[in-house]
Short mmCIF file of C-alpha atoms and ligand atoms in Angstrom, two decimals:
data_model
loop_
_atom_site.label_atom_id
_atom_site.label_comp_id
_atom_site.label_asym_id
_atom_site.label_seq_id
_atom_site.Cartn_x
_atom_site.Cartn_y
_atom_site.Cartn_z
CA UNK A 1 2.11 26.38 -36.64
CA UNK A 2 2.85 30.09 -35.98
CA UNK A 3 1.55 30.23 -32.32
CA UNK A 4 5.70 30.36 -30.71
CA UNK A 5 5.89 33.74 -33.22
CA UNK A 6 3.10 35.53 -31.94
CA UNK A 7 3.30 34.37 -28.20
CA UNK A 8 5.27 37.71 -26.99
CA UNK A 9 5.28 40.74 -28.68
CA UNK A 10 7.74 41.29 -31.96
CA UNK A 11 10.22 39.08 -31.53
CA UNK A 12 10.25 35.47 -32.94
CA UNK A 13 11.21 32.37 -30.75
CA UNK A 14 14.65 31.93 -32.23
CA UNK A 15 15.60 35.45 -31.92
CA UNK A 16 14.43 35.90 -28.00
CA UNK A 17 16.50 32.57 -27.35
CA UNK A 18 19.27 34.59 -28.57
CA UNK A 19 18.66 38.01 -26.87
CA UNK A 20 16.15 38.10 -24.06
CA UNK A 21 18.02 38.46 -21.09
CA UNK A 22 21.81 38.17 -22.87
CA UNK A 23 22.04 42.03 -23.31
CA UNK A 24 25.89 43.26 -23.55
CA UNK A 25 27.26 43.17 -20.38
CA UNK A 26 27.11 47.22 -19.11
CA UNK A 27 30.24 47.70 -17.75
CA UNK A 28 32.92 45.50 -20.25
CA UNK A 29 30.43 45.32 -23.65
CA UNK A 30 31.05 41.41 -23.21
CA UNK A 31 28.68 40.58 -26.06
CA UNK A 32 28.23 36.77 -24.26
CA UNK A 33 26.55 36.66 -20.48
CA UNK A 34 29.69 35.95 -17.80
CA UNK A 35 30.41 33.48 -16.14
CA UNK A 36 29.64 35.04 -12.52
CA UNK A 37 31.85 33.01 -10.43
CA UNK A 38 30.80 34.19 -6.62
CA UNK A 39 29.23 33.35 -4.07
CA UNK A 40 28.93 36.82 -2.69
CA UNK A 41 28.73 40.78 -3.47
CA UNK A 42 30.03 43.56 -1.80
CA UNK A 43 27.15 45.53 -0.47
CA UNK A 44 27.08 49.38 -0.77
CA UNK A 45 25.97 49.86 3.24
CA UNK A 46 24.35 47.16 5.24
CA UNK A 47 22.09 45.86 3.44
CA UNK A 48 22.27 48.00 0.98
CA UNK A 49 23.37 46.02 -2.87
CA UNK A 50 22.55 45.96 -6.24
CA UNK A 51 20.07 43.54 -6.64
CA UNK A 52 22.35 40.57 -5.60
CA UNK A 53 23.22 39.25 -2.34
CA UNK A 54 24.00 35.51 -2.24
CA UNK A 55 24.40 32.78 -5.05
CA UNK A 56 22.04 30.73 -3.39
CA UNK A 57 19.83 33.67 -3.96
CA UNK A 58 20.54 34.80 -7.32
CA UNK A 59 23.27 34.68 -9.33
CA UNK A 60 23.82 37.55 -12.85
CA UNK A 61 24.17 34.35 -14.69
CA UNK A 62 21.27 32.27 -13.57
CA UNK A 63 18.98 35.74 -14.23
CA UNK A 64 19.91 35.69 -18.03
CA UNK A 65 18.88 32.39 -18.06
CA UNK A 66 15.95 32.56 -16.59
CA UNK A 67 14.64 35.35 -18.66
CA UNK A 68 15.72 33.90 -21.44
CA UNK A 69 13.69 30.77 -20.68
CA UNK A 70 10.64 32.43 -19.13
CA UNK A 71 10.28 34.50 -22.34
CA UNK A 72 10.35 30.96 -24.32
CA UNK A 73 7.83 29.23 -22.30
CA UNK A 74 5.36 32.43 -22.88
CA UNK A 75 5.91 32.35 -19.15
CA UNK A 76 6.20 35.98 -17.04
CA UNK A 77 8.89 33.93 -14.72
CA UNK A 78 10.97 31.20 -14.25
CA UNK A 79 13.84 30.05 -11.78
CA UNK A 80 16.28 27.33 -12.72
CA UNK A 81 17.49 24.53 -10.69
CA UNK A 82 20.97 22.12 -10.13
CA UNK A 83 18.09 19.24 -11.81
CA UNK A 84 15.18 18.54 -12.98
CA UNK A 85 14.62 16.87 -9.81
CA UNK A 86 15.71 19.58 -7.43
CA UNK A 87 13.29 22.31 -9.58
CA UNK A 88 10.39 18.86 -8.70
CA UNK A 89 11.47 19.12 -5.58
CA UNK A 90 10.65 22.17 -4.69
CA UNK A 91 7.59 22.27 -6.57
CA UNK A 92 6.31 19.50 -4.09
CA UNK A 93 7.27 22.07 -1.00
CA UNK A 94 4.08 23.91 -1.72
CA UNK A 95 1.88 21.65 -0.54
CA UNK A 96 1.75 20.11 2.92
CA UNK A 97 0.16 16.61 5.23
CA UNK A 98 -3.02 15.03 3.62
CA UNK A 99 -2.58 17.15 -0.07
CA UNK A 100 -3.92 14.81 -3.16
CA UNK A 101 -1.56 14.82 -6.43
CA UNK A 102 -3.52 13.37 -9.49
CA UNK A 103 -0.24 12.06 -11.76
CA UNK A 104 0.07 10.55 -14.96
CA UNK A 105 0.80 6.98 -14.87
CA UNK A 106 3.69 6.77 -17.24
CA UNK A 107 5.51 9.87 -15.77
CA UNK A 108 9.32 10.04 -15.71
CA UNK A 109 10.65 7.20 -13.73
CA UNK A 110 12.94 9.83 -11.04
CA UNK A 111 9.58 11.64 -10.45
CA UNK A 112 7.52 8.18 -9.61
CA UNK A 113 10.52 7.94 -6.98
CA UNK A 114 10.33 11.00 -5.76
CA UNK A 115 6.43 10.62 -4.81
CA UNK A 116 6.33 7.19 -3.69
CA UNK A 117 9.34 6.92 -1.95
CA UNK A 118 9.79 10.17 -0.49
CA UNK A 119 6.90 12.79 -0.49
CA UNK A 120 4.44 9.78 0.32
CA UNK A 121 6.00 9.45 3.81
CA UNK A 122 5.17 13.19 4.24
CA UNK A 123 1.50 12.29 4.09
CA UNK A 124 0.95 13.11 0.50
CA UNK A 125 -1.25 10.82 -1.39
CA UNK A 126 -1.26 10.38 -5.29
CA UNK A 127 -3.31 8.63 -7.90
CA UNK A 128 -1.80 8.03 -11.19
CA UNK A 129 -3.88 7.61 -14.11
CA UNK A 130 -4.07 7.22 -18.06
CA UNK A 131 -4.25 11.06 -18.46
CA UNK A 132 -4.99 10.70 -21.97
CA UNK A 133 -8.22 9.59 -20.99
CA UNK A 134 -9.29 13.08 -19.29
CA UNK A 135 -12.03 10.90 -17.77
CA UNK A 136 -9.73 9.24 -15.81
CA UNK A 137 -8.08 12.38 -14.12
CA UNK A 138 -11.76 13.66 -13.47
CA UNK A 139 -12.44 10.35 -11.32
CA UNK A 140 -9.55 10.75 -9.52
CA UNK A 141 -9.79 14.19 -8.45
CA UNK A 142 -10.91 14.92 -4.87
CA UNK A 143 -11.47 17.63 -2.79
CA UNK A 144 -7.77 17.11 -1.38
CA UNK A 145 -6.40 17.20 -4.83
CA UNK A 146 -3.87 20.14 -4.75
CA UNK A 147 -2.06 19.19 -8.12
CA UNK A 148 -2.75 17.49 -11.51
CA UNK A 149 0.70 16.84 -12.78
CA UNK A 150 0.80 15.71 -16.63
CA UNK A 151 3.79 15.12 -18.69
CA UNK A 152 3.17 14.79 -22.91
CA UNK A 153 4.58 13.59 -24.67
CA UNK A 154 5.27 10.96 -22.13
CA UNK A 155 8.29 8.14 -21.67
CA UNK A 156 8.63 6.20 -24.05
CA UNK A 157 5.77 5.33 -25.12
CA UNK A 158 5.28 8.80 -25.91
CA UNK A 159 1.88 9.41 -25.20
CA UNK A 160 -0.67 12.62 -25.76
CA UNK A 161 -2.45 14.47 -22.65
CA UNK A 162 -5.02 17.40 -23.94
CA UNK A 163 -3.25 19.70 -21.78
CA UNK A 164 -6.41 22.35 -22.25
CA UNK A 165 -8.90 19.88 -21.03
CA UNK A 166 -6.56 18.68 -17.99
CA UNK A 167 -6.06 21.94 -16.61
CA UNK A 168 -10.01 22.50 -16.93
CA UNK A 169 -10.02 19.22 -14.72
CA UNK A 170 -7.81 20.89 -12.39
CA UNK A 171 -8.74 24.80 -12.05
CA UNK A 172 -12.49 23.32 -11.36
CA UNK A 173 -11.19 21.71 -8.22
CA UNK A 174 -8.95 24.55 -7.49
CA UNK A 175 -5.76 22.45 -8.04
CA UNK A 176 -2.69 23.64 -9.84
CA UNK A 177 -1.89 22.02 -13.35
CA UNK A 178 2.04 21.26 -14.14
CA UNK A 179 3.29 20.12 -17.35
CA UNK A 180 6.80 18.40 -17.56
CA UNK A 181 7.43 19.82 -20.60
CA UNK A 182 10.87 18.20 -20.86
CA UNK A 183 9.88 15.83 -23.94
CA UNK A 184 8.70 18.63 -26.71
CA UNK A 185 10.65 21.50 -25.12
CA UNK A 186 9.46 25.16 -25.53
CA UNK A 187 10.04 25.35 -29.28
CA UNK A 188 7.25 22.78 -30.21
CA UNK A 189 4.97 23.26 -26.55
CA UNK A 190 4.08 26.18 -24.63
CA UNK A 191 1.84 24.42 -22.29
CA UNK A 192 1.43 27.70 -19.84
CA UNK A 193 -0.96 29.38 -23.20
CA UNK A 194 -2.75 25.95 -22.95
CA UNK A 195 -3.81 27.09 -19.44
CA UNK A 196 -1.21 24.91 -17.03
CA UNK A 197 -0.21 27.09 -14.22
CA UNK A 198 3.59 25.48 -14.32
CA UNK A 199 5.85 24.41 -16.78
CA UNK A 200 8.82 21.92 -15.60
CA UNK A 201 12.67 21.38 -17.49
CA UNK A 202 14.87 18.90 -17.14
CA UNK A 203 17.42 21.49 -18.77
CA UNK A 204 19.80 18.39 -19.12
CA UNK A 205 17.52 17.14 -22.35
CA UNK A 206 16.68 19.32 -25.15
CA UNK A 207 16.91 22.86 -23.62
CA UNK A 208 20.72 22.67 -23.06
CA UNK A 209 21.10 20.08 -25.32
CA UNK A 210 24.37 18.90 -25.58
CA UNK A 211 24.85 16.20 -23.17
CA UNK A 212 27.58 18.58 -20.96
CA UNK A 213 25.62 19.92 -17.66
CA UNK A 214 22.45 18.68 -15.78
CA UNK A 215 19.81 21.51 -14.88
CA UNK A 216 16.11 21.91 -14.25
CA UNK A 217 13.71 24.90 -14.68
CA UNK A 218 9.99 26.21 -13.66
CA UNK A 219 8.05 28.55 -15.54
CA UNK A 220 5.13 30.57 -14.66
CA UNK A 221 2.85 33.32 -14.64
CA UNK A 222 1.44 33.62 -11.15
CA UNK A 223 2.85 36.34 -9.34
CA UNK A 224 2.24 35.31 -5.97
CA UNK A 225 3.06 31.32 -6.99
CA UNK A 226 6.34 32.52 -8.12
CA UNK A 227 7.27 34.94 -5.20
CA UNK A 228 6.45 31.39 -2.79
CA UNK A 229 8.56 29.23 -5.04
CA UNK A 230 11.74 31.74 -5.33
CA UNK A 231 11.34 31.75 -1.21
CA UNK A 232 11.45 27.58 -1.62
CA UNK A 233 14.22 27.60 -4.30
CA UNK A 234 16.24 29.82 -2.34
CA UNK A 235 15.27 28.13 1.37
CA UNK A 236 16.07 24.32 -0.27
CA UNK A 237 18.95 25.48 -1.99
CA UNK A 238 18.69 23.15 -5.17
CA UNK A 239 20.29 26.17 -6.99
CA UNK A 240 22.25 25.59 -10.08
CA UNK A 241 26.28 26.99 -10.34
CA UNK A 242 26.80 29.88 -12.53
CA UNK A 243 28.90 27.51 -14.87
CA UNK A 244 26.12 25.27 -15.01
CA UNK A 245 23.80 28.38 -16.12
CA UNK A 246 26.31 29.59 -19.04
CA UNK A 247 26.46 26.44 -20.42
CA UNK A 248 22.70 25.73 -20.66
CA UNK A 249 22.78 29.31 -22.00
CA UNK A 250 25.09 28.74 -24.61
CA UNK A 251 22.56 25.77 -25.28
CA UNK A 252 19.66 27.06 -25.39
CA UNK A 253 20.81 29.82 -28.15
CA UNK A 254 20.61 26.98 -30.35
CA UNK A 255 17.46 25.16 -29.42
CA UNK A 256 15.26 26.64 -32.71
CA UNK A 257 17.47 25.08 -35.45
CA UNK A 258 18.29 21.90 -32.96
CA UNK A 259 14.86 20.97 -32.44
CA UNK A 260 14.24 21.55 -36.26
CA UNK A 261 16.73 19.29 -37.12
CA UNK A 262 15.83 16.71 -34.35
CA UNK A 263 12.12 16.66 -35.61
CA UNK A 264 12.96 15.90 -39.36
CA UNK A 265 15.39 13.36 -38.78
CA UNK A 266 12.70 11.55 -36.15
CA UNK A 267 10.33 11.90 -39.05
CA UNK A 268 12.63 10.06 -41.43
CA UNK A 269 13.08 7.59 -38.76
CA UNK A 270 9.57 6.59 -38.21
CA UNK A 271 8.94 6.40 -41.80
CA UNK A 272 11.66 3.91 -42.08
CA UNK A 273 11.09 1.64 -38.79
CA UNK A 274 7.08 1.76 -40.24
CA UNK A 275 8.05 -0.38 -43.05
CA UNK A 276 10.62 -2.36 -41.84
CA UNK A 277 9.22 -6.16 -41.85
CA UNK A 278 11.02 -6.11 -38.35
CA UNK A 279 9.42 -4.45 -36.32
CA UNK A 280 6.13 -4.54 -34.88
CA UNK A 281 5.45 -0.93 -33.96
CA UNK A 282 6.24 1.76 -34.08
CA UNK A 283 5.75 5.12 -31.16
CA UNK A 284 5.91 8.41 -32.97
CA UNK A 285 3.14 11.21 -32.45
CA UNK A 286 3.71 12.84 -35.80
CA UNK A 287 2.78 9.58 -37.38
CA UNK A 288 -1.32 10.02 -38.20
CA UNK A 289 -2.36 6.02 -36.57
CA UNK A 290 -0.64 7.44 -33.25
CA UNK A 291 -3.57 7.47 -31.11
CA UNK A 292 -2.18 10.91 -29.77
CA UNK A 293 -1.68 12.70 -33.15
CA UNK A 294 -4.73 14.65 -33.36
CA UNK A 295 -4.14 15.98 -30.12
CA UNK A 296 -0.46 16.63 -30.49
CA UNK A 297 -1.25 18.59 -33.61
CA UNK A 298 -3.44 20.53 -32.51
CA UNK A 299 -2.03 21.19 -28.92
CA UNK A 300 2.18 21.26 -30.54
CA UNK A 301 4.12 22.88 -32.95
CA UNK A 302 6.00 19.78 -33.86
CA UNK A 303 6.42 16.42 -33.00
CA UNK A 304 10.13 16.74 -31.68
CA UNK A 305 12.64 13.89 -31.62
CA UNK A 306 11.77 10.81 -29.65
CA UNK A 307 10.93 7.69 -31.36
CA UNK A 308 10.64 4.29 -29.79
CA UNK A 309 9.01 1.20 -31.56
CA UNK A 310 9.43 -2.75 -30.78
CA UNK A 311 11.02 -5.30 -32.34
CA UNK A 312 9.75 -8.67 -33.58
CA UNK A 313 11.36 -11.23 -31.31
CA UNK A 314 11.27 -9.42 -28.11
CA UNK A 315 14.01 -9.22 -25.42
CA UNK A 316 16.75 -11.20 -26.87
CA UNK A 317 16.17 -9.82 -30.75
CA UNK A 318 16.16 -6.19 -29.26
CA UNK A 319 19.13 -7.06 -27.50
CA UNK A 320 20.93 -7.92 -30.60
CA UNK A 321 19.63 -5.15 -32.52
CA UNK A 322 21.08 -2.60 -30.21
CA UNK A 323 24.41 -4.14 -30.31
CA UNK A 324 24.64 -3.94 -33.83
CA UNK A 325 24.45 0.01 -33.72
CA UNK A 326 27.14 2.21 -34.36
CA UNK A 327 26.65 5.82 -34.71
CA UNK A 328 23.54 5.47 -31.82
CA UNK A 329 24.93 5.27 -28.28
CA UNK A 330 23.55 2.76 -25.99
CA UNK A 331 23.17 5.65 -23.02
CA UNK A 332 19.82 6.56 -21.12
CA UNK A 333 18.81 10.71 -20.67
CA UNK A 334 18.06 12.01 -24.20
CA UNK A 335 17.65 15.50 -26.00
CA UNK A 336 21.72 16.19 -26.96
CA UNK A 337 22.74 16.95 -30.54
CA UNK A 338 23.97 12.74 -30.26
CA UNK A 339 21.93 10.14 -31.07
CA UNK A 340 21.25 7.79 -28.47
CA UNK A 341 19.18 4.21 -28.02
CA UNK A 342 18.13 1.85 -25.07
CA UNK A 343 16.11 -0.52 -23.66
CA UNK A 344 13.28 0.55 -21.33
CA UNK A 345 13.11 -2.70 -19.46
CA UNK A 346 16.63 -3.39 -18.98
CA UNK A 347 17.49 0.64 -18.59
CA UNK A 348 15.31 3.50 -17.87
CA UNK A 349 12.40 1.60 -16.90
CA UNK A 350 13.89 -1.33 -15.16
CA UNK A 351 13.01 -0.39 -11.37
CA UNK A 352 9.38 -0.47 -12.64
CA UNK A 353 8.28 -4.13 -11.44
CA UNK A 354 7.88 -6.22 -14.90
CA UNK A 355 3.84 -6.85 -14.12
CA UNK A 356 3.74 -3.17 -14.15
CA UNK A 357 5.62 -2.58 -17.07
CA UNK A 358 3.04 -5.20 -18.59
CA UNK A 359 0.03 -3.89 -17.77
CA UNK A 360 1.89 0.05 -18.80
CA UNK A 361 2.56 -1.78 -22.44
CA UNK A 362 5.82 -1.37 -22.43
CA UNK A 363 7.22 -4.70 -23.24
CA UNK A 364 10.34 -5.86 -23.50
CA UNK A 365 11.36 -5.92 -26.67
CA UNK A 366 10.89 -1.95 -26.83
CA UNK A 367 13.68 0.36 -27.67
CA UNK A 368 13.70 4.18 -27.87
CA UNK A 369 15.35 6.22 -29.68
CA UNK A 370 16.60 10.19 -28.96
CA UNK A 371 17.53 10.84 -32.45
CA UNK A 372 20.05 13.11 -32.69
CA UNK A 373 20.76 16.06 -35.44
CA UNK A 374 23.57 14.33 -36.95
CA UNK A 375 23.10 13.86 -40.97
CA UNK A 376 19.81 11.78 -41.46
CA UNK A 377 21.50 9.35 -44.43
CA UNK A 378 24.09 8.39 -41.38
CA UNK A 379 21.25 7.61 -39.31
CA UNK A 380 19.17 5.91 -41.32
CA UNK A 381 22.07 3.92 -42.67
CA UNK A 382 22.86 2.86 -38.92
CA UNK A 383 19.18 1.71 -37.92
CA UNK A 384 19.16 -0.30 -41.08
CA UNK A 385 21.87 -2.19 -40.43
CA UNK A 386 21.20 -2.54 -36.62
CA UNK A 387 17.81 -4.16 -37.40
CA UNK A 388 19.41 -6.27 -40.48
CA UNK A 389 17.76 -6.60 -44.14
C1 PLP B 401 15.37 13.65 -17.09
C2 PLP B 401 13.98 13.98 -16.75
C3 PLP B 401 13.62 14.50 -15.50
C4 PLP B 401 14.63 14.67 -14.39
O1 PLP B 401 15.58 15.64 -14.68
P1 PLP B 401 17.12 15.60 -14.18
O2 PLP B 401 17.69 16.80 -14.84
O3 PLP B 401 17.71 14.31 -14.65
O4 PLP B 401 17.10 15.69 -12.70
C5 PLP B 401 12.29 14.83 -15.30
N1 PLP B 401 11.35 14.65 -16.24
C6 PLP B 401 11.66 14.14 -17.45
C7 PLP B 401 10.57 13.96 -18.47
C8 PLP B 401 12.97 13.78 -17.76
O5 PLP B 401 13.26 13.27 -18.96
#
């Protein structure tokens, strides 16, 4: 623990989520970043403006955010994006015909789209492996490998990548490392001091955090990798609105105490589901038989808030269980103050074809939990009596 204080200079993590970037607005004293509802600025000659042209561009509003959130990730930049996909998106634009990308296997399901049923007609090629096994992203790298792209903890079986050892893998065959980063968020990961060259958001999970506004982000340190992914954001266009900027703002403010709260109640959670005569396992990294945990200690700050575990019975018992909750929602996305449950194969996971889910061990009578930072007694009261005693 400690490493989020000391990352940048004397300010701790919760205060910077508060200030960096949000100073009082020079001209009114407006003590909260505005709302900068344009599209364009007046320009002093031809020209000739103040640092702002377009809102495709840049926008006062996404700036704050951006600082805010570059200063979070330990990061020296970031630029924020309408989605998690669009900021993917655009990270794919850097590379070009014939380019290797070295994936985890279990990566979110929208970015296994995106490479196999887009980018792949581009002439990209991937390999997805078992990244936890850094053995197995070694084999697959090739002199055409451009990118390693790891996310940890990954969905929903959350499991642990050594994010220092993977970007060895990668810097040795001059690829880039990302990190989706979406699952632990900045408060508990700062994967860019590990040595990954980009950090990726969904913004729509934990970071803004309330279920209102979908968003993306990239973080980074690279100078020149920056000033080529600003031209892309800005020449693709998958720029977020300035309302959609306040309000992950307004989120992120929060994101110390929320992710706190998120991480003890998952605890709690786990503990509970561990003993429970119903079910027959349990996915939690903070738990020490996680075959992640010594990793995720060492490599995390915390364990955050995702817990997923199977029931005895499979399909039709999971089923049942989930219909017996009440204060968990049966919703996919994840990461909002709200607790929320579903079933991979039927849900998130269900374009997967089921002999890959198989062989991926995610069976089907897996359900995952984003537990939320309502009281933990109310939660733990609900899962009890969804699983029955
Ligand atoms: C949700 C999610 C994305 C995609 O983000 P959107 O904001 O939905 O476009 C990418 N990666 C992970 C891990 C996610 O959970």
């Amino acid at each position: 623990m400690g490493r989020k204080n000391a990352a940048q200079g004397a300010l701790r993590f919760a205060t910077r989520a508060i200030h960096v970037g949000q100073e009082p607005d020079p001209t009114t004293g407006a003590v909260t970043v505005p709302i900068y509802q344009t599209s364009t600025y007046a320009q002093i000659a031809p020209g000739v403006h103040k640092g702002y042209d377009y809102s495709r561009t840049d926008n006062p509003t996404r700036t704050a955010l951006q600082k805010a959130l570059a200063s979070l990730e330990s990061a020296k930049y970031c630029l924020a994006f309408s989605s998690g996909m669009g900021a993917e998106t655009t990270v794919m634009l850097l590379l070009k015909q014939g380019d290797h990308i070295v994936s985890t296997r279990d990566v979110y399901g929208g970015t296994y789209r995106l490479f196999m049923r887009a980018f792949q007609d581009f002439g990209l090629r991937f390999s997805f492996v078992e990244s936890a096994d850094i053995g197995e992203i070694e084999r697959a790298m090739t002199k055409r490998t451009r990118l390693v792209w790891i996310e940890s903890p990954t969905n929903p079986l959350l499991r642990i990548t050594d994010i220092r050892a993977a970007a060895g893998v990668a810097h040795r065959y001059g690829a880039l490392c990302l990190v989706d980063n979406t699952f632990a968020s900045p408060f508990f990961q700062r994967p860019l001091v590990l040595g990954a060259d980009l950090v990726l958001h969904s913004t729509t999970k934990y970071i803004a955090g309330h279920a209102d506004v979908v968003g993306g982000a990239i973080c980074l340190k690279d100078r020149r990798l920056h000033e080529r992914l600003k031209f892309l954001q800005n020449a693709a266009g998958a720029t977020p609105s300035p309302l959609d900027c306040f309000l992950t703002l307004r989120g992120l403010k929060t994101l110390a105490l929320r992710m706190r709260e998120h991480e003890n109640n998952a605890m709690r959670i786990a503990r509970l589901l561990k003993k429970h005569p119903r079910v027959a396992r349990v996915y939690y990294p903070g738990e020490p038989d996680h075959p992640g945990h010594k990793i995720a200690a060492a490599q995390m700050d915390g364990f955050s808030g995702m817990v997923s575990f199977e029931v005895k019975g499979g399909l039709a018992e999971a089923r049942r269980v989930l219909g017996r909750f009440r204060l968990f929602k049966i919703a996919e996305s994840l990461g909002g103050v709200e607790s929320l449950v579903e079933l991979p194969a039927i849900m998130t996971h269900a374009s997967i074809p089921k002999e890959e889910r198989k062989k991926a061990g995610l069976n089907e009578g897996l359900i995952r939990l984003s537990v939320g930072i309502e009281d933990a007694e109310d939660l733990l009261a609900d899962l009890s009596r969804a699983l029955g005693r």
